[in-house]
């Protein structure tokens, strides 16, 4: 519990656990002591009653006196403190009681109280590792110290028992915790999917609305450029920026659409050659070479434009990872019924913590990025029943491999 932020649902859960804890605490305390100190000695024809010289019934009265404090802490919204207070009170009373009874006597002192086991067994119910360690170590230390003070080997029995019970509690606690973790991650996953669905719907709606005004804006800008022949400074920038908005809108449209368009058989090499011919002029300016080695018999059943988009995205990312130039290589090979196509760069690589975040919408490390490229790529590949994998080494480069079924 302690590792979570305070949250009303969790506080409520803790209150439920605490109530259960307190009810069973008193239900065990009273009958156990009655059986232990009255019933068993009675049938064994021994002396009946609580040991003389100790706290006697005050032991129980003190523990019952804690109830108002517990109620107060629940009211104050701090139920997580109650279990520790009971633990401290119990240990202190027990030690005081034992010292009062056995200090200075030759009498062999009685072994542990069943409530100690009970405390340890409650840590899975509180789903709290901290409580588990406090209980286990606390009781273990208590017995070590008592054993030393009274110079008695009798403590070894409860110590062994505590280790045994602690092991069981530990197993239960771990099961509960890993179960809770699994549930949480499923929930997170669902939330992420829901978020994507909402983003998708919004994206398509907005993208549709933007597309028409954008194309007339582009048309009129081009007209204006023809009219203003003398001014070549701003028009290219304006057109470029309009194209950029258009590219983002297209990404959003792909993300929002539930299904791809028509799939037709296309040669992989044609797609790659087309994409490279579009990108090559930009690559040249940045001193980047694009090499490709693609088998020219590979045919994919695909939506051509979307497949072009995939390679544009991947090659652009590869180029953007190499600000000082280098080589991007596109390679394909046949793997049974799959075509395995990789785009490799010699760029900066991707740190593991960022690798985990890729695929989240709008996650980007670039000033001019929009963080949609990889998502779009992944979505297109998935819709073509393919898989998508990134391998990266810092400062060495990145290799993105996609596998797509070939059209035999
Ligand atoms: P954008 O390119 O707009 O940032 P992407 O979805 O295409 O969005 O990529 C998301 C992030 O993944 C990038 O910002 C970058 O940090 C990282 N990334 C993607 N491809 C590569 C690559 N080849 N080398 C290094 N980092 C990359
Ligand atoms: Mg990109």
Coordinates of C-alpha atoms and ligand atoms in Angstrom, one line a residue:
X1 CA 0.0 0.0 0.0
X2 CA 2.7 2.4 1.0
X3 CA 4.2 2.6 -2.4
X4 CA 1.0 4.0 -4.0
X5 CA 0.0 7.6 -3.7
X6 CA -2.9 8.1 -1.4
X7 CA -6.1 7.5 -3.2
X8 CA -9.6 7.2 -1.8
X9 CA -10.1 3.8 -3.3
X10 CA -6.9 2.5 -1.8
X11 CA -7.7 4.1 1.5
X12 CA -11.0 2.4 1.4
X13 CA -9.3 -0.9 0.6
X14 CA -6.9 -0.4 3.5
X15 CA -9.8 0.3 5.9
X16 CA -11.5 -2.9 4.8
X17 CA -8.3 -4.8 5.5
X18 CA -7.8 -3.1 8.9
X19 CA -11.4 -3.9 10.0
X20 CA -10.8 -7.5 9.1
X21 CA -7.5 -7.4 10.9
X22 CA -8.9 -5.9 14.1
X23 CA -12.0 -8.2 14.3
X24 CA -9.9 -11.3 13.9
X25 CA -7.2 -9.8 16.2
X26 CA -9.6 -9.6 19.2
X27 CA -11.4 -12.8 18.2
X28 CA -8.1 -14.7 18.4
X29 CA -6.7 -12.9 21.4
X30 CA -9.4 -13.6 23.9
X31 CA -10.3 -17.3 23.1
X32 CA -6.6 -18.2 22.6
X33 CA -5.6 -16.9 26.0
X34 CA -8.6 -18.5 27.6
X35 CA -7.8 -21.9 26.1
X36 CA -4.0 -21.5 26.8
X37 CA -4.2 -20.2 30.4
X38 CA -7.5 -21.7 31.6
X39 CA -8.8 -24.7 29.6
X40 CA -5.6 -26.6 28.9
X41 CA -4.2 -26.3 32.4
X42 CA -7.6 -27.2 33.8
X43 CA -7.7 -30.5 31.9
X44 CA -4.0 -31.2 32.7
X45 CA -4.8 -30.6 36.3
X46 CA -2.3 -27.7 36.5
X47 CA -2.6 -24.3 38.0
X48 CA -5.2 -22.3 36.1
X49 CA -5.0 -18.5 35.3
X50 CA -2.7 -15.9 33.8
X51 CA 1.0 -16.1 35.0
X52 CA 1.5 -14.3 38.3
X53 CA 3.6 -11.2 38.6
X54 CA 2.9 -10.1 35.0
X55 CA 0.5 -7.6 33.5
X56 CA -2.3 -10.0 34.0
X57 CA -5.6 -8.8 32.5
X58 CA -4.0 -5.4 31.9
X59 CA -2.3 -7.0 28.9
X60 CA -5.8 -7.4 27.4
X61 CA -7.2 -4.2 28.7
X62 CA -4.3 -2.2 27.1
X63 CA -4.9 -3.9 23.8
X64 CA -8.7 -3.2 23.9
X65 CA -7.9 0.4 24.8
X66 CA -6.4 0.8 21.4
X67 CA -9.8 0.5 19.7
X68 CA -10.7 4.2 20.0
X69 CA -7.3 5.2 18.6
X70 CA -7.9 2.9 15.6
X71 CA -11.3 4.4 15.0
X72 CA -9.8 7.9 15.2
X73 CA -7.1 7.0 12.7
X74 CA -9.6 5.6 10.3
X75 CA -11.7 8.9 10.6
X76 CA -8.5 10.9 10.0
X77 CA -7.8 8.9 6.8
X78 CA -4.7 7.3 8.1
X79 CA -5.7 3.6 8.4
X80 CA -2.3 2.4 7.2
X81 CA -0.8 3.4 10.6
X82 CA -3.1 1.2 12.6
X83 CA -1.4 -2.1 12.0
X84 CA 2.0 -0.8 13.0
X85 CA 0.6 0.7 16.2
X86 CA -0.9 -2.7 17.1
X87 CA 2.4 -4.3 16.3
X88 CA 4.4 -1.9 18.5
X89 CA 1.9 -2.1 21.3
X90 CA 1.8 -5.8 21.2
X91 CA 5.5 -6.3 21.3
X92 CA 6.0 -3.8 24.0
X93 CA 3.3 -5.3 26.2
X94 CA 4.6 -8.8 25.6
X95 CA 8.2 -7.8 26.5
X96 CA 7.1 -6.0 29.6
X97 CA 4.9 -8.9 30.6
X98 CA 7.7 -11.4 30.1
X99 CA 10.3 -9.3 32.0
X100 CA 7.9 -8.8 34.9
X101 CA 7.1 -12.5 35.1
X102 CA 10.4 -14.2 34.4
X103 CA 13.1 -11.6 35.3
X104 CA 15.2 -12.9 38.1
X105 CA 13.4 -16.3 38.3
X106 CA 14.7 -19.6 37.3
X107 CA 11.4 -20.4 35.7
X108 CA 11.4 -21.5 32.0
X109 CA 9.5 -18.9 30.3
X110 CA 6.6 -19.6 28.0
X111 CA 7.0 -19.6 24.2
X112 CA 5.4 -17.2 21.7
X113 CA 1.9 -16.0 21.3
X114 CA -0.2 -17.1 18.4
X115 CA -0.9 -13.5 17.5
X116 CA 2.7 -13.2 16.3
X117 CA 2.0 -15.7 13.5
X118 CA -1.2 -13.9 12.8
X119 CA 0.6 -10.5 12.4
X120 CA 3.0 -12.0 9.8
X121 CA 0.2 -13.8 8.0
X122 CA -1.6 -10.5 7.6
X123 CA 1.1 -9.0 5.4
X124 CA -0.3 -10.5 2.2
X125 CA -3.8 -9.2 3.2
X126 CA -2.4 -5.7 3.5
X127 CA -0.4 -6.4 0.3
X128 CA 2.5 -4.6 2.0
X129 CA 6.1 -5.7 1.7
X130 CA 7.1 -3.1 4.3
X131 CA 4.6 -4.6 6.8
X132 CA 5.9 -8.1 6.0
X133 CA 9.5 -7.2 6.7
X134 CA 8.7 -5.1 9.8
X135 CA 6.7 -8.1 11.2
X136 CA 9.2 -10.8 10.3
X137 CA 12.3 -9.0 11.3
X138 CA 10.6 -7.4 14.3
X139 CA 9.5 -10.7 15.9
X140 CA 12.8 -12.4 15.0
X141 CA 14.8 -9.6 16.7
X142 CA 12.4 -9.8 19.7
X143 CA 13.1 -13.4 20.2
X144 CA 16.9 -13.0 19.7
X145 CA 17.0 -10.4 22.4
X146 CA 14.7 -12.2 24.8
X147 CA 16.8 -15.4 24.3
X148 CA 19.9 -13.5 25.1
X149 CA 18.4 -11.7 28.1
X150 CA 17.0 -14.9 29.6
X151 CA 19.8 -17.1 28.4
X152 CA 17.2 -19.5 27.2
X153 CA 17.2 -21.8 24.2
X154 CA 13.4 -22.0 24.4
X155 CA 13.2 -19.1 21.9
X156 CA 14.5 -21.3 19.1
X157 CA 11.2 -23.0 18.7
X158 CA 9.2 -19.8 18.0
X159 CA 12.0 -18.4 15.9
X160 CA 11.9 -21.5 13.7
X161 CA 8.2 -21.2 13.5
X162 CA 8.4 -17.5 12.6
X163 CA 10.8 -18.3 9.7
X164 CA 8.5 -21.0 8.5
X165 CA 5.4 -18.7 8.6
X166 CA 7.3 -15.8 7.1
X167 CA 8.2 -18.0 4.2
X168 CA 4.5 -18.9 3.6
X169 CA 3.5 -15.2 4.0
X170 CA 6.2 -14.2 1.5
X171 CA 5.0 -16.6 -1.1
X172 CA 1.4 -15.4 -0.7
X173 CA 2.4 -11.8 -0.7
X174 CA 4.4 -12.2 -3.9
X175 CA 1.6 -14.0 -5.6
X176 CA -0.8 -11.2 -4.6
X177 CA 1.5 -8.5 -5.7
X178 CA 2.3 -10.0 -9.0
X179 CA -1.4 -10.6 -9.6
X180 CA -2.1 -6.9 -8.8
X181 CA 0.7 -5.9 -11.1
X182 CA -0.8 -8.0 -14.0
X183 CA -4.2 -6.5 -13.5
X184 CA -2.7 -3.0 -13.4
X185 CA -0.8 -3.6 -16.6
X186 CA -3.9 -5.0 -18.4
X187 CA -5.8 -1.9 -17.2
X188 CA -3.0 0.3 -18.5
X189 CA -3.0 -1.5 -21.8
X190 CA -6.8 -0.9 -22.1
X191 CA -6.4 2.7 -21.2
X192 CA -3.7 3.1 -23.9
X193 CA -5.9 1.4 -26.5
X194 CA -8.9 3.6 -25.6
X195 CA -6.7 6.7 -25.8
X196 CA -5.6 5.6 -29.3
X197 CA -9.2 5.0 -30.3
X198 CA -10.3 8.4 -29.2
X199 CA -7.2 10.0 -30.8
X200 CA -8.0 8.1 -34.0
X201 CA -11.6 9.3 -34.1
X202 CA -10.7 12.9 -33.3
X203 CA -7.8 12.8 -35.8
X204 CA -10.0 11.7 -38.7
X205 CA -12.6 14.2 -37.9
X206 CA -10.2 17.1 -37.7
X207 CA -8.0 15.9 -40.6
X208 CA -11.1 15.8 -42.9
X209 CA -12.0 19.3 -41.9
X210 CA -8.5 20.6 -42.5
X211 CA -7.8 19.0 -45.8
X212 CA -10.1 21.0 -48.0
X213 CA -9.2 24.5 -46.8
X214 CA -5.6 23.4 -47.0
X215 CA -5.7 22.4 -50.6
X216 CA -7.4 25.7 -51.6
X217 CA -4.8 27.5 -49.6
X218 CA -2.1 25.7 -51.5
X219 CA -3.7 26.4 -54.8
X220 CA -4.1 30.1 -54.1
X221 CA -0.5 30.4 -52.8
X222 CA 0.7 28.9 -56.1
X223 CA -1.4 31.3 -58.1
X224 CA -0.1 34.2 -56.1
X225 CA 3.4 33.0 -56.6
X226 CA 2.9 33.1 -60.4
X227 CA 1.6 36.6 -60.1
X228 CA 4.4 37.9 -57.9
X229 CA 7.2 36.5 -60.1
X230 CA 9.8 38.9 -58.6
X231 CA 9.4 37.6 -55.0
X232 CA 11.0 34.1 -54.7
X233 CA 11.9 34.4 -51.1
X234 CA 8.7 33.5 -49.1
X235 CA 6.5 31.5 -51.5
X236 CA 8.7 28.4 -51.5
X237 CA 8.7 28.5 -47.7
X238 CA 4.9 28.9 -47.5
X239 CA 4.4 26.1 -49.9
X240 CA 6.8 23.9 -48.0
X241 CA 5.0 24.6 -44.8
X242 CA 1.6 23.8 -46.3
X243 CA 3.1 20.5 -47.5
X244 CA 4.2 19.8 -44.0
X245 CA 0.8 20.4 -42.6
X246 CA -0.6 18.2 -45.3
X247 CA 1.8 15.4 -44.4
X248 CA 0.7 15.6 -40.7
X249 CA -2.9 15.5 -41.7
X250 CA -2.3 12.5 -43.9
X251 CA -0.6 10.7 -41.0
X252 CA -3.6 11.5 -38.8
X253 CA -6.0 10.2 -41.5
X254 CA -4.1 6.9 -41.7
X255 CA -4.1 6.5 -37.9
X256 CA -7.8 7.2 -37.7
X257 CA -9.0 5.0 -40.5
X258 CA -10.2 1.7 -39.2
X259 CA -9.1 -0.1 -42.4
X260 CA -6.8 0.2 -45.3
X261 CA -7.9 0.8 -48.9
X262 CA -7.7 -1.8 -51.6
X263 CA -4.7 -4.1 -51.7
X264 CA -3.2 -5.0 -55.0
X265 CA 0.0 -7.0 -55.9
X266 CA 2.9 -4.7 -56.2
X267 CA 6.6 -5.3 -56.8
X268 CA 8.6 -4.4 -53.7
X269 CA 11.5 -3.0 -55.8
X270 CA 9.2 -0.6 -57.6
X271 CA 8.0 0.8 -54.3
X272 CA 11.5 1.1 -52.9
X273 CA 12.9 2.7 -56.0
X274 CA 10.0 5.2 -56.1
X275 CA 10.6 6.2 -52.4
X276 CA 14.3 6.6 -52.9
X277 CA 13.8 8.7 -56.0
X278 CA 11.7 11.0 -54.0
X279 CA 14.0 11.2 -51.0
X280 CA 17.4 11.2 -52.8
X281 CA 17.6 14.9 -53.5
X282 CA 17.1 15.6 -49.8
X283 CA 19.7 13.0 -48.9
X284 CA 22.3 14.4 -51.2
X285 CA 22.0 17.8 -49.6
X286 CA 22.8 16.2 -46.2
X287 CA 25.6 14.0 -47.5
X288 CA 23.7 10.9 -47.0
X289 CA 23.8 7.9 -49.4
X290 CA 20.9 5.6 -49.8
X291 CA 21.8 2.1 -50.9
X292 CA 19.4 -0.7 -51.6
X293 CA 19.6 -4.3 -52.3
X294 CA 16.1 -5.6 -53.0
X295 CA 15.2 -8.8 -54.7
X296 CA 13.3 -7.9 -57.8
X297 CA 10.9 -10.8 -57.8
X298 CA 9.3 -10.0 -54.5
X299 CA 5.6 -9.1 -54.8
X300 CA 3.5 -7.8 -51.9
X301 CA -0.2 -7.6 -51.7
X302 CA -0.5 -4.1 -50.4
X303 CA -2.0 -0.7 -50.5
X304 CA 0.7 0.9 -52.6
X305 CA 0.5 4.4 -51.2
X306 CA 0.6 3.2 -47.6
X307 CA 3.5 1.0 -48.3
X308 CA 5.4 4.0 -49.8
X309 CA 4.5 5.9 -46.7
X310 CA 6.1 3.2 -44.5
X311 CA 9.4 3.4 -46.3
X312 CA 9.3 7.2 -46.5
X313 CA 8.9 7.2 -42.7
X314 CA 11.6 4.7 -42.0
X315 CA 14.2 6.3 -44.4
X316 CA 13.4 9.8 -43.1
X317 CA 13.9 8.6 -39.5
X318 CA 17.2 7.0 -40.6
X319 CA 18.3 10.2 -42.3
X320 CA 17.3 12.3 -39.3
X321 CA 19.4 10.2 -37.0
X322 CA 22.5 11.0 -39.1
X323 CA 23.0 14.8 -38.9
X324 CA 26.6 14.4 -40.1
X325 CA 25.9 12.2 -43.1
X326 CA 26.3 8.5 -43.6
X327 CA 24.7 5.6 -45.3
X328 CA 21.2 4.3 -45.2
X329 CA 20.7 0.8 -46.6
X330 CA 17.5 -0.9 -47.5
X331 CA 17.7 -4.7 -47.8
X332 CA 15.2 -7.4 -48.4
X333 CA 15.4 -11.1 -48.2
X334 CA 12.9 -13.9 -48.4
X335 CA 12.1 -15.9 -45.3
X336 CA 9.8 -18.7 -46.2
X337 CA 6.5 -17.0 -47.0
X338 CA 7.6 -13.7 -45.6
X339 CA 9.6 -10.9 -47.1
X340 CA 12.0 -9.4 -44.5
X341 CA 12.9 -5.8 -45.3
X342 CA 15.3 -3.8 -43.2
X343 CA 16.2 -0.2 -43.1
X344 CA 19.6 0.3 -41.4
X345 CA 21.3 3.6 -40.6
X346 CA 24.6 4.6 -39.0
X347 CA 23.1 7.2 -36.8
X348 CA 22.8 8.1 -33.1
X349 CA 20.8 5.0 -32.1
X350 CA 18.0 4.9 -29.6
X351 CA 18.5 4.6 -25.8
X352 CA 16.5 1.7 -24.2
X353 CA 14.3 4.1 -22.2
X354 CA 13.2 5.8 -25.4
X355 CA 12.8 2.5 -27.3
X356 CA 10.1 1.5 -24.8
X357 CA 8.2 4.7 -25.5
X358 CA 8.1 4.4 -29.3
X359 CA 4.7 3.7 -30.6
X360 CA 3.1 6.2 -28.2
X361 CA 1.4 8.9 -30.2
X362 CA 3.2 12.2 -30.4
X363 CA 6.3 10.9 -28.7
X364 CA 9.2 12.6 -30.4
X365 CA 12.8 13.6 -29.5
X366 CA 13.0 16.0 -32.5
X367 CA 12.3 19.7 -32.5
X368 CA 10.4 19.4 -35.8
X369 CA 9.0 15.9 -35.3
X370 CA 5.4 15.1 -34.6
X371 CA 5.9 11.6 -33.2
X372 CA 3.4 10.0 -35.6
X373 CA 5.8 8.4 -38.1
X374 CA 6.4 5.1 -36.3
X375 CA 2.8 4.8 -35.2
X376 CA 1.6 5.2 -38.7
X377 CA 4.3 2.7 -39.9
X378 CA 3.3 0.2 -37.3
X379 CA -0.4 0.5 -38.0
X380 CA 0.1 0.1 -41.7
X381 CA 2.3 -2.9 -41.2
X382 CA -0.2 -4.5 -38.8
X383 CA -3.0 -4.0 -41.3
X384 CA -0.9 -5.9 -43.8
X385 CA -0.5 -8.7 -41.3
X386 CA 3.2 -8.0 -40.9
X387 CA 5.5 -7.5 -38.0
X388 CA 7.7 -4.6 -37.1
X389 CA 10.9 -4.7 -35.0
X390 CA 13.5 -2.2 -34.0
X391 CA 17.1 -3.0 -33.0
X392 CA 19.4 -0.2 -32.0
X393 CA 22.8 0.4 -30.6
X394 CA 23.7 3.8 -29.2
X395 CA 26.1 5.7 -31.4
X396 CA 26.3 2.8 -33.8
X397 CA 22.9 2.9 -35.5
X398 CA 19.5 1.5 -35.8
X399 CA 18.0 -1.3 -37.9
X400 CA 14.2 -1.4 -38.4
X401 CA 13.1 -4.7 -39.8
X402 CA 9.6 -5.4 -41.1
X403 CA 8.2 -8.7 -42.2
X404 CA 5.4 -8.9 -44.6
X405 CA 3.7 -11.9 -46.3
X406 CA 4.6 -12.2 -49.9
X407 CA 2.0 -12.6 -52.6
X408 CA 2.9 -16.0 -54.1
Ligands
LIG1 P1 9.3 11.8 -35.4 O1 10.2 11.3 -36.5 O2 8.3 12.8 -35.9 O3 10.0 12.2 -34.2 P2 8.6 9.0 -35.3 O4 7.4 8.3 -34.8 O5 9.0 8.8 -36.7 O6 8.4 10.5 -35.0 O7 9.9 8.6 -34.3 C1 9.8 8.8 -33.0 C2 11.1 8.9 -32.3 O8 11.8 7.7 -32.5 C3 12.0 9.9 -32.9 O9 11.8 11.2 -32.4 C4 13.4 9.4 -32.6 O10 13.8 9.7 -31.2 C5 13.2 7.9 -32.5 N1 13.7 7.2 -33.7 C6 13.0 6.7 -34.7 N2 13.7 6.1 -35.7 C7 15.0 6.3 -35.3 C8 16.3 6.0 -35.9 N3 16.4 5.4 -37.1 N4 17.4 6.3 -35.2 C9 17.3 7.0 -34.0 N5 16.1 7.3 -33.4 C10 15.0 7.0 -34.1
LIG2 MG1 9.8 10.2 -38.2

